[in-house]
CSV table of C-alpha atoms in Angstrom, one decimal:
chain,number,residue,atom,x,y,z
A,1,MET,CA,0.0,0.0,0.0
A,2,LEU,CA,1.3,3.5,-1.0
A,3,SER,CA,1.0,5.9,2.0
A,4,ILE,CA,1.0,9.7,1.5
A,5,THR,CA,0.9,12.3,4.3
A,6,VAL,CA,-0.3,15.8,3.6
A,7,ARG,CA,-2.1,18.5,5.4
A,8,GLU,CA,-5.3,20.6,4.9
A,9,PHE,CA,-5.5,22.5,1.6
A,10,ALA,CA,-2.6,20.5,0.1
A,11,ARG,CA,-2.4,20.0,-3.6
A,12,LEU,CA,-2.2,16.6,-5.3
A,13,THR,CA,-1.0,15.8,-8.7
A,14,THR,CA,-0.2,12.9,-11.1
A,15,SER,CA,2.9,14.8,-12.2
A,16,SER,CA,6.3,13.7,-11.0
A,17,ILE,CA,7.3,16.1,-8.2
A,18,GLU,CA,9.0,15.9,-4.9
A,19,SER,CA,6.3,15.3,-2.3
A,20,THR,CA,5.9,17.6,0.7
A,21,LEU,CA,3.2,18.2,3.3
A,22,ASP,CA,1.7,20.9,0.9
A,23,ARG,CA,1.9,19.0,-2.3
A,24,ALA,CA,2.3,15.4,-3.3
A,25,HIS,CA,2.3,13.0,-6.2
A,26,ILE,CA,-0.5,10.3,-6.4
A,27,PRO,CA,-1.2,7.6,-8.9
A,28,ALA,CA,-3.6,8.4,-11.8
A,29,SER,CA,-6.1,5.7,-10.4
A,30,ALA,CA,-6.2,7.5,-7.0
A,31,PHE,CA,-6.6,10.9,-8.8
A,32,ASP,CA,-9.6,9.6,-10.7
A,33,TYR,CA,-11.1,8.1,-7.6
A,34,LEU,CA,-10.8,11.3,-5.7
A,35,CYS,CA,-12.4,13.3,-8.6
A,36,LYS,CA,-15.3,10.9,-8.6
A,37,LEU,CA,-15.6,11.0,-4.8
A,38,ALA,CA,-15.5,14.9,-4.8
A,39,SER,CA,-18.3,15.1,-7.3
A,40,SER,CA,-20.6,13.1,-5.0
A,41,PHE,CA,-20.3,15.6,-2.1
A,42,LYS,CA,-23.5,17.7,-2.0
A,43,GLY,CA,-23.8,20.8,0.2
A,44,GLY,CA,-21.5,22.0,2.9
A,45,THR,CA,-17.7,21.8,2.6
A,46,GLY,CA,-16.4,20.0,-0.4
A,47,LEU,CA,-13.7,17.4,-0.2
A,48,LEU,CA,-11.4,19.0,-2.8
A,49,GLN,CA,-11.3,21.4,-5.8
A,50,VAL,CA,-10.2,20.4,-9.3
A,51,GLU,CA,-7.8,23.2,-10.3
A,52,ASP,CA,-7.0,21.7,-13.7
A,53,ARG,CA,-6.5,18.3,-15.3
A,54,ALA,CA,-3.3,17.7,-13.3
A,55,TRP,CA,-3.9,19.2,-9.8
A,56,LEU,CA,-6.4,18.6,-7.0
A,57,LYS,CA,-6.6,21.0,-4.0
A,58,LEU,CA,-7.9,19.5,-0.7
A,59,ASP,CA,-10.3,21.4,1.5
A,60,ASN,CA,-10.5,21.3,5.3
A,61,TYR,CA,-11.3,17.6,5.7
A,62,VAL,CA,-8.8,15.8,7.9
A,63,GLY,CA,-8.3,12.0,8.4
A,64,VAL,CA,-7.5,9.2,6.0
A,65,ILE,CA,-8.8,8.2,2.6
A,66,GLU,CA,-8.1,4.7,1.2
A,67,THR,CA,-8.6,4.3,-2.5
A,68,PRO,CA,-9.4,1.0,-4.3
A,69,CYS,CA,-6.0,1.0,-5.9
A,70,GLY,CA,-4.3,0.7,-2.6
A,71,THR,CA,-3.3,4.4,-2.0
A,72,ARG,CA,-3.7,5.7,1.6
A,73,ILE,CA,-3.8,9.5,1.9
A,74,GLU,CA,-3.5,10.9,5.4
A,75,ILE,CA,-4.6,14.5,5.8
A,76,LEU,CA,-3.5,16.3,9.0
A,77,PRO,CA,-4.6,19.7,10.5
A,78,LYS,CA,-2.6,22.6,9.1
A,79,SER,CA,-3.0,25.2,11.8
A,80,PHE,CA,-0.7,23.5,14.3
A,81,MET,CA,1.9,22.1,12.0
A,82,GLU,CA,5.3,22.9,10.8
A,83,GLU,CA,7.4,20.9,8.4
A,84,ASP,CA,8.9,18.7,11.1
A,85,CYS,CA,6.1,18.0,13.5
A,86,ILE,CA,3.9,15.4,11.9
A,87,ILE,CA,3.9,13.3,15.1
A,88,LYS,CA,2.6,16.3,17.1
A,89,ALA,CA,-0.1,16.9,14.6
A,90,ARG,CA,-1.2,13.3,14.7
A,91,LYS,CA,-1.3,13.3,18.4
A,92,LEU,CA,-3.4,16.5,18.5
A,93,LEU,CA,-5.8,15.2,15.9
A,94,ARG,CA,-6.3,11.9,17.8
A,95,LYS,CA,-6.9,13.9,21.0
A,96,MET,CA,-9.6,15.9,19.3
A,97,ILE,CA,-11.3,12.8,17.8
A,98,GLU,CA,-11.3,11.0,21.2
A,99,ALA,CA,-13.0,14.0,22.9
A,100,SER,CA,-15.4,14.8,20.1
A,101,PHE,CA,-16.7,11.2,19.7
A,102,ASP,CA,-16.6,10.2,23.4
A,103,LEU,CA,-13.9,7.6,22.7
A,104,PRO,CA,-12.5,5.8,25.8
A,105,THR,CA,-9.0,7.0,26.5
A,106,ARG,CA,-6.1,5.1,28.0
A,107,HIS,CA,-2.7,5.8,29.4
A,108,VAL,CA,-0.2,5.9,26.6
A,109,GLY,CA,2.8,3.7,27.5
A,110,GLU,CA,6.1,3.2,25.6
A,111,ALA,CA,4.6,0.5,23.5
A,112,SER,CA,1.9,2.8,22.2
A,113,LEU,CA,4.1,5.8,21.4
A,114,GLU,CA,5.3,4.3,18.2
A,115,LEU,CA,1.7,4.5,16.9
A,116,PHE,CA,2.1,8.2,16.5
A,117,ASN,CA,4.3,7.4,13.6
A,118,THR,CA,1.4,5.5,11.9
A,119,PRO,CA,-1.6,7.0,10.0
A,120,LEU,CA,-4.8,7.7,11.8
A,121,SER,CA,-6.6,4.6,10.5
A,122,GLU,CA,-3.9,2.3,12.0
A,123,TRP,CA,-4.4,3.9,15.3
A,124,VAL,CA,-8.2,3.4,15.2
A,125,MET,CA,-7.8,-0.2,14.1
A,126,GLU,CA,-5.3,-0.9,16.9
A,127,ARG,CA,-7.5,0.6,19.5
A,128,PHE,CA,-10.5,-1.4,18.2
A,129,VAL,CA,-8.9,-4.8,18.3
A,130,ASP,CA,-7.4,-4.0,21.8
A,131,SER,CA,-10.9,-3.1,23.0
A,132,PHE,CA,-12.4,-6.2,21.4
A,133,ASN,CA,-9.7,-8.4,23.1
A,134,SER,CA,-10.7,-6.9,26.5
A,135,LEU,CA,-14.3,-7.6,25.7
A,136,ILE,CA,-13.6,-11.2,24.8
A,137,LYS,CA,-11.8,-11.7,28.1
A,138,ARG,CA,-15.0,-10.4,29.9
A,139,GLY,CA,-17.2,-12.5,27.7
A,140,LEU,CA,-19.4,-11.9,24.7
A,141,ARG,CA,-23.1,-11.6,25.3
A,142,ALA,CA,-25.6,-14.1,23.8
A,143,HIS,CA,-29.4,-13.9,23.7
A,144,TYR,CA,-32.4,-16.1,23.0
A,145,GLN,CA,-33.6,-16.0,19.4
A,146,ARG,CA,-37.0,-17.2,18.4
A,147,ILE,CA,-36.9,-19.8,15.5
A,148,ASP,CA,-39.9,-20.8,13.4
A,149,GLU,CA,-39.2,-23.9,11.3
A,150,GLU,CA,-40.5,-27.1,9.8
A,151,GLN,CA,-39.3,-30.4,11.3
A,152,PHE,CA,-40.1,-34.1,11.4
A,153,PHE,CA,-40.1,-34.0,15.2
A,154,LEU,CA,-41.6,-31.9,17.9
A,155,LYS,CA,-39.4,-29.4,19.7
A,156,GLY,CA,-40.5,-26.4,21.8
A,157,GLN,CA,-44.1,-25.6,20.9
A,158,ILE,CA,-46.3,-26.2,17.8
A,159,ASN,CA,-47.1,-23.1,15.7
A,160,PHE,CA,-50.8,-23.9,15.4
A,161,SER,CA,-51.7,-21.3,12.8
A,162,ALA,CA,-48.9,-22.5,10.5
A,163,GLN,CA,-49.7,-26.2,11.2
A,164,MET,CA,-53.4,-25.7,10.3
A,165,ARG,CA,-52.4,-24.2,6.9
A,166,GLN,CA,-50.2,-27.2,6.2
A,167,SER,CA,-51.3,-29.1,3.1
A,168,PRO,CA,-52.6,-32.8,3.5
A,169,SER,CA,-49.4,-34.1,1.8
A,170,GLN,CA,-47.2,-32.4,4.4
A,171,GLN,CA,-49.2,-33.5,7.5
A,172,HIS,CA,-46.3,-35.7,8.6
A,173,LYS,CA,-44.2,-32.6,9.3
A,174,PHE,CA,-44.5,-30.2,12.2
A,175,GLN,CA,-44.5,-26.4,12.2
A,176,ILE,CA,-42.6,-25.7,15.4
A,177,ARG,CA,-41.5,-22.6,17.3
A,178,HIS,CA,-38.6,-22.7,19.8
A,179,ASP,CA,-35.8,-20.5,21.2
A,180,ILE,CA,-32.1,-20.9,20.8
A,181,PHE,CA,-29.3,-19.3,22.9
A,182,THR,CA,-26.9,-17.8,20.3
A,183,PHE,CA,-24.1,-15.2,20.1
A,184,ASN,CA,-25.4,-14.2,16.6
A,185,ARG,CA,-26.9,-10.9,17.7
A,186,ALA,CA,-26.7,-7.4,16.2
A,187,GLU,CA,-23.8,-6.1,18.3
A,188,ASN,CA,-21.6,-9.2,17.6
A,189,ARG,CA,-22.5,-9.1,13.9
A,190,LEU,CA,-21.2,-5.5,13.7
A,191,LEU,CA,-18.1,-6.3,15.6
A,192,LYS,CA,-17.3,-9.2,13.3
A,193,LEU,CA,-17.8,-7.1,10.2
A,194,ALA,CA,-15.4,-4.5,11.7
A,195,LEU,CA,-12.9,-7.2,12.5
A,196,LEU,CA,-13.0,-8.5,8.9
A,197,ARG,CA,-12.3,-5.0,7.5
A,198,VAL,CA,-9.4,-4.5,9.9
A,199,SER,CA,-7.9,-7.9,9.0
A,200,LYS,CA,-8.0,-7.0,5.3
A,201,THR,CA,-6.7,-3.4,5.7
A,202,THR,CA,-4.2,-3.1,8.5
A,203,GLN,CA,-0.5,-3.0,7.7
A,204,GLN,CA,0.5,-3.5,11.4
A,205,SER,CA,1.6,-7.1,12.1
A,206,LYS,CA,0.4,-7.0,15.7
A,207,THR,CA,-3.1,-5.7,14.7
A,208,LEU,CA,-3.4,-8.2,11.9
A,209,ARG,CA,-2.4,-11.2,14.1
A,210,LEU,CA,-4.8,-10.2,16.9
A,211,SER,CA,-7.7,-9.5,14.5
A,212,GLN,CA,-7.3,-12.9,12.9
A,213,ASP,CA,-7.2,-14.6,16.3
A,214,LEU,CA,-10.3,-12.8,17.4
A,215,LEU,CA,-12.1,-13.8,14.2
A,216,SER,CA,-11.5,-17.5,14.9
A,217,LEU,CA,-13.6,-17.1,18.1
A,218,LEU,CA,-16.6,-15.8,16.1
A,219,ASN,CA,-17.4,-18.7,13.8
A,220,GLU,CA,-21.0,-18.8,15.1
A,221,VAL,CA,-21.6,-15.2,14.3
A,222,THR,CA,-22.4,-13.9,10.8
A,223,ALA,CA,-21.0,-10.5,9.6
A,224,SER,CA,-23.6,-7.7,9.5
A,225,THR,CA,-25.2,-7.0,6.1
A,226,GLU,CA,-27.4,-4.1,7.4
A,227,ILE,CA,-25.1,-1.8,9.3
A,228,SER,CA,-27.6,1.0,10.1
A,229,ARG,CA,-30.3,-1.4,11.1
A,230,ASP,CA,-28.0,-3.4,13.5
A,231,PHE,CA,-26.7,-0.1,15.1
A,232,SER,CA,-30.3,1.0,15.6
A,233,VAL,CA,-31.0,-2.1,17.7
A,234,TRP,CA,-27.7,-2.0,19.6
A,235,HIS,CA,-28.6,-2.4,23.3
A,236,ASN,CA,-27.2,0.0,25.9
A,237,ASP,CA,-28.7,-1.6,29.0
A,238,ARG,CA,-26.9,-2.8,32.1
A,239,LEU,CA,-26.3,-6.3,30.7
A,240,MET,CA,-24.5,-4.7,27.7
A,241,SER,CA,-22.3,-2.3,29.7
A,242,ASP,CA,-19.2,-4.2,28.7
A,243,TYR,CA,-19.9,-3.2,25.1
A,244,LYS,CA,-20.0,0.5,25.8
A,245,ASP,CA,-16.3,1.2,25.2
A,246,ILE,CA,-16.0,-0.7,21.9
A,247,ARG,CA,-19.1,0.8,20.2
A,248,PRO,CA,-17.5,4.2,19.2
A,249,TRP,CA,-14.4,2.4,17.7
A,250,CYS,CA,-16.7,0.1,15.8
A,251,GLU,CA,-18.7,3.1,14.5
A,252,LEU,CA,-15.4,4.6,13.2
A,253,ILE,CA,-14.3,1.4,11.5
A,254,LEU,CA,-17.7,1.0,9.8
A,255,GLY,CA,-17.9,4.6,8.7
A,256,GLU,CA,-20.9,5.7,10.8
A,257,HIS,CA,-19.4,9.2,11.1
A,258,MET,CA,-18.4,9.4,7.5
A,259,PRO,CA,-20.0,11.7,4.9
A,260,SER,CA,-22.7,9.5,3.2
A,261,SER,CA,-21.2,10.1,-0.2
A,262,ILE,CA,-18.0,8.2,0.6
A,263,LEU,CA,-19.9,5.1,1.6
A,264,GLY,CA,-20.0,3.4,-1.8
A,265,GLU,CA,-19.1,0.0,-3.1
A,266,TRP,CA,-15.4,0.5,-2.1
A,267,ARG,CA,-15.1,0.2,1.7
A,268,GLY,CA,-11.6,0.6,3.0
A,269,VAL,CA,-11.1,2.0,6.5
A,270,SER,CA,-11.4,5.6,5.6
A,271,LEU,CA,-11.9,8.3,8.2
A,272,LEU,CA,-12.8,11.9,7.1
A,273,PHE,CA,-13.8,14.7,9.5
A,274,PRO,CA,-14.6,18.3,8.6
A,275,MET,CA,-12.1,20.2,10.7
A,276,GLU,CA,-14.6,23.0,11.4
A,277,LYS,CA,-17.0,20.6,13.0
A,278,LEU,CA,-14.3,18.7,14.8
A,279,PHE,CA,-13.0,21.9,16.5
A,280,GLU,CA,-16.5,22.9,17.4
A,281,ARG,CA,-17.3,19.6,19.1
A,282,TYR,CA,-14.0,19.6,20.9
A,283,VAL,CA,-14.7,23.1,22.4
A,284,VAL,CA,-18.2,22.1,23.4
A,285,LYS,CA,-17.0,18.9,25.2
A,286,TRP,CA,-14.3,21.0,27.0
A,287,LEU,CA,-16.8,23.6,28.1
A,288,LYS,CA,-19.3,21.1,29.4
A,289,LYS,CA,-16.6,19.8,31.7
A,290,GLN,CA,-15.6,23.3,32.9
A,291,LEU,CA,-18.9,25.0,33.5
A,292,PRO,CA,-20.8,24.8,36.8
A,293,SER,CA,-23.4,22.1,37.0
A,294,GLU,CA,-26.3,24.6,37.1
A,295,ALA,CA,-25.2,26.3,33.9
A,296,ILE,CA,-27.1,25.3,30.8
A,297,LEU,CA,-25.2,24.8,27.5
A,298,HIS,CA,-27.1,24.5,24.2
A,299,SER,CA,-25.1,23.2,21.2
A,300,PRO,CA,-26.2,24.4,18.8
A,301,ALA,CA,-29.0,26.8,19.9
A,302,ARG,CA,-32.0,26.5,17.6
A,303,SER,CA,-34.8,28.7,19.1
A,304,ARG,CA,-34.5,31.8,16.9
A,305,TYR,CA,-35.2,32.7,13.3
A,306,LEU,CA,-33.9,35.5,11.2
A,307,CYS,CA,-37.4,36.8,10.1
A,308,GLU,CA,-41.1,36.1,10.1
A,309,HIS,CA,-43.2,35.8,6.9
A,310,SER,CA,-47.0,35.1,6.7
A,311,ASP,CA,-47.1,33.6,10.2
A,312,ALA,CA,-44.1,31.4,9.4
A,313,SER,CA,-40.5,31.6,10.6
A,314,PHE,CA,-37.8,31.8,7.9
A,315,PHE,CA,-34.0,31.0,8.2
A,316,ARG,CA,-33.3,29.4,11.6
A,317,LEU,CA,-30.2,30.8,13.3
A,318,GLU,CA,-28.0,28.2,14.9
A,319,PRO,CA,-25.0,29.6,16.9
A,320,ASP,CA,-22.6,26.8,17.9
A,321,ILE,CA,-22.8,27.4,21.7
A,322,LEU,CA,-25.3,29.3,24.0
A,323,ILE,CA,-24.6,29.3,27.7
A,324,GLU,CA,-27.2,30.4,30.3
A,325,HIS,CA,-26.4,30.9,34.0
A,326,GLU,CA,-28.0,32.9,36.8
A,327,GLY,CA,-30.0,35.1,34.4
A,328,LYS,CA,-27.0,35.8,32.1
A,329,THR,CA,-26.5,34.5,28.5
A,330,TRP,CA,-23.3,34.1,26.6
A,331,LEU,CA,-23.2,33.3,22.9
A,332,LEU,CA,-20.1,31.6,21.3
A,333,ASP,CA,-19.2,30.5,17.8
A,334,THR,CA,-16.2,28.5,16.8
A,335,LYS,CA,-14.1,29.0,13.6
A,336,TRP,CA,-11.3,26.8,12.4
A,337,LYS,CA,-9.1,29.5,10.9
A,338,ARG,CA,-5.7,31.1,11.5
A,339,LEU,CA,-5.7,34.7,12.6
A,340,ASN,CA,-2.8,37.1,12.7
A,341,SER,CA,-3.1,39.6,15.5
A,342,SER,CA,-0.4,41.8,14.0
A,343,ASP,CA,-2.0,42.1,10.6
A,344,ARG,CA,-4.6,44.8,11.2
A,345,GLY,CA,-4.4,46.0,7.6
A,346,SER,CA,-6.0,42.7,6.5
A,347,LYS,CA,-8.4,42.8,9.5
A,348,TYR,CA,-6.4,40.1,11.2
A,349,GLY,CA,-7.8,37.5,8.8
A,350,LEU,CA,-11.4,37.9,10.1
A,351,SER,CA,-14.3,37.2,7.8
A,352,GLN,CA,-16.9,39.9,7.1
A,353,SER,CA,-19.6,37.2,6.7
A,354,ASP,CA,-18.8,35.8,10.1
A,355,PHE,CA,-19.5,39.2,11.6
A,356,TYR,CA,-22.8,39.5,9.8
A,357,GLN,CA,-23.7,36.1,11.2
A,358,LEU,CA,-22.8,37.1,14.8
A,359,PHE,CA,-24.6,40.4,14.4
A,360,ALA,CA,-27.8,38.5,13.6
A,361,TYR,CA,-27.2,36.0,16.5
A,362,GLY,CA,-26.7,38.9,18.9
A,363,ASN,CA,-29.9,40.7,18.0
A,364,LYS,CA,-32.1,37.6,17.9
A,365,TYR,CA,-30.7,35.6,20.9
A,366,LEU,CA,-29.4,38.5,23.1
A,367,GLY,CA,-31.9,41.2,22.1
A,368,GLY,CA,-29.0,43.4,21.0
A,369,GLN,CA,-27.4,43.5,24.5
A,370,GLY,CA,-24.6,41.3,25.7
A,371,HIS,CA,-21.2,39.9,24.9
A,372,MET,CA,-20.4,37.4,22.2
A,373,PHE,CA,-17.3,35.4,21.5
A,374,LEU,CA,-15.7,34.1,18.3
A,375,ILE,CA,-13.3,31.2,19.2
A,376,TYR,CA,-10.3,30.5,17.0
A,377,PRO,CA,-7.5,28.0,17.4
A,378,MET,CA,-4.4,29.5,19.2
A,379,THR,CA,-1.4,29.8,17.0
A,380,SER,CA,2.0,31.7,17.3
A,381,THR,CA,0.4,34.6,15.5
A,382,PHE,CA,-2.8,34.6,17.6
A,383,ASN,CA,-2.2,33.9,21.3
A,384,GLN,CA,-4.1,36.7,23.0
A,385,PRO,CA,-7.6,38.1,22.5
A,386,LEU,CA,-8.1,40.9,20.0
A,387,PRO,CA,-9.5,44.2,21.3
A,388,ASP,CA,-13.3,44.0,21.6
A,389,PHE,CA,-15.5,44.8,18.5
A,390,SER,CA,-18.6,46.9,19.2
A,391,PHE,CA,-21.7,46.5,17.1
A,392,SER,CA,-23.4,49.1,19.4
A,393,GLU,CA,-23.0,50.5,22.9
A,394,THR,CA,-24.7,47.4,24.3
A,395,LEU,CA,-23.6,44.6,21.9
A,396,LYS,CA,-19.9,43.5,21.8
A,397,LEU,CA,-17.9,40.8,20.3
A,398,SER,CA,-14.5,39.3,21.3
A,399,ALA,CA,-12.2,37.2,19.1
A,400,ILE,CA,-10.4,34.8,21.5
A,401,PRO,CA,-7.9,31.9,21.1
A,402,PHE,CA,-8.4,28.4,22.3
A,403,ASP,CA,-5.2,26.5,23.2
A,404,ILE,CA,-6.0,22.9,22.1
A,405,GLU,CA,-2.7,21.5,23.2
A,406,ASN,CA,-3.1,22.7,26.8
A,407,ASP,CA,-7.0,22.8,26.9
A,408,LYS,CA,-7.2,26.4,27.8
A,409,LEU,CA,-9.5,29.3,26.7
A,410,ILE,CA,-7.6,32.5,26.5
A,411,VAL,CA,-10.1,35.1,27.7
A,412,GLU,CA,-10.1,37.6,30.6
A,413,GLN,CA,-13.8,38.4,30.6
A,414,GLU,CA,-16.8,37.4,32.7
A,415,LEU,CA,-16.9,34.1,30.8
A,416,LEU,CA,-13.6,33.2,32.3
A,417,GLN,CA,-15.0,34.0,35.7
A,418,LEU,CA,-17.9,31.6,35.1
A,419,ILE,CA,-15.5,28.9,34.2
A,420,ASN,CA,-13.3,29.6,37.2
A,421,LYS,CA,-16.3,29.5,39.5
A,422,SER,CA,-16.8,25.8,38.6
A,423,CYS,CA,-13.2,25.0,39.5
A,424,ASN,CA,-13.4,26.6,43.0
């Protein structure tokens, strides 16, 4: 398998060039597959842009794409990377994914440190088989399954309605109904399908060996053929508590968090996340842990509309985060974008459309009175809040950095006081 590592907004080409994090050579078959994949994305952020017949420019999706020809393209976040810190970027991305999707974390020992040198998909597959191995040691769950069948002998109970419809020539056979105790339940079918994909995809000998050993213990279980249906009946009761940790890893392996357009006939272990949404979810998870228990956090808020028309509401406004506490309200929106606090001539890199959006949020959710916050990732060029922006005497906006590496919001306003209150 050909492995390529680039970062957000990198350019890909079939021409012979020296590959870097910002541009890389890919085979023609992988190029054609990406073009076809990009054309299937509808609405929202696109996967890539076709600049001409020889170049593709990636957008702000991060993760791993595996193509049918055996090319694996790893896309890392750009805002926290330099040319020599791929391992740091991988570590940061995995940290954000763990928090955003409620993945169980573990202490990273020396044996696991080498995984930061492997693509994201290998890390997910390794964590999945480790979680499955722990589950096997605690014991898989079986259940009783009702079976309706025709036999020459009696077993269980007679299915009288089916028996009465039996033709005279088949009266020597019995229509019976009975229960069997089996491991072939929805949860185990999904786990077996995920194991099969891992065993066919992983390039790590340890992961491959363990996945094959685990598959040998699931001979009674059939692989899932209806992924969405089986996930919908996945039980989360007390008897299935041992399955709680493995479900999110299984969802990642089977593409439950993937854009629907990538779920076609080819199903490698691909993992794609829009960085804007990943950053938003990470900040939301962090805030929920920091705020006082009596504070109410809405993410997103969905109670206001831009206008009314003929007794109907038009254009719902959905700020990323709305916090309510002791009669006060704070409105926050996250943006995955690099700012430069020293470049005032270019308005620090701020977007005019974002300010229009926040102005509408402030008037509809705060009644034109209050303090709003735009949260950007902290970088070397943006490590302190910008001076406040005033929409009016009563409505203000702050652009503040969030330090993902150290989990810290850089703000010296009353929002910080609210967060500190929960820590005292």
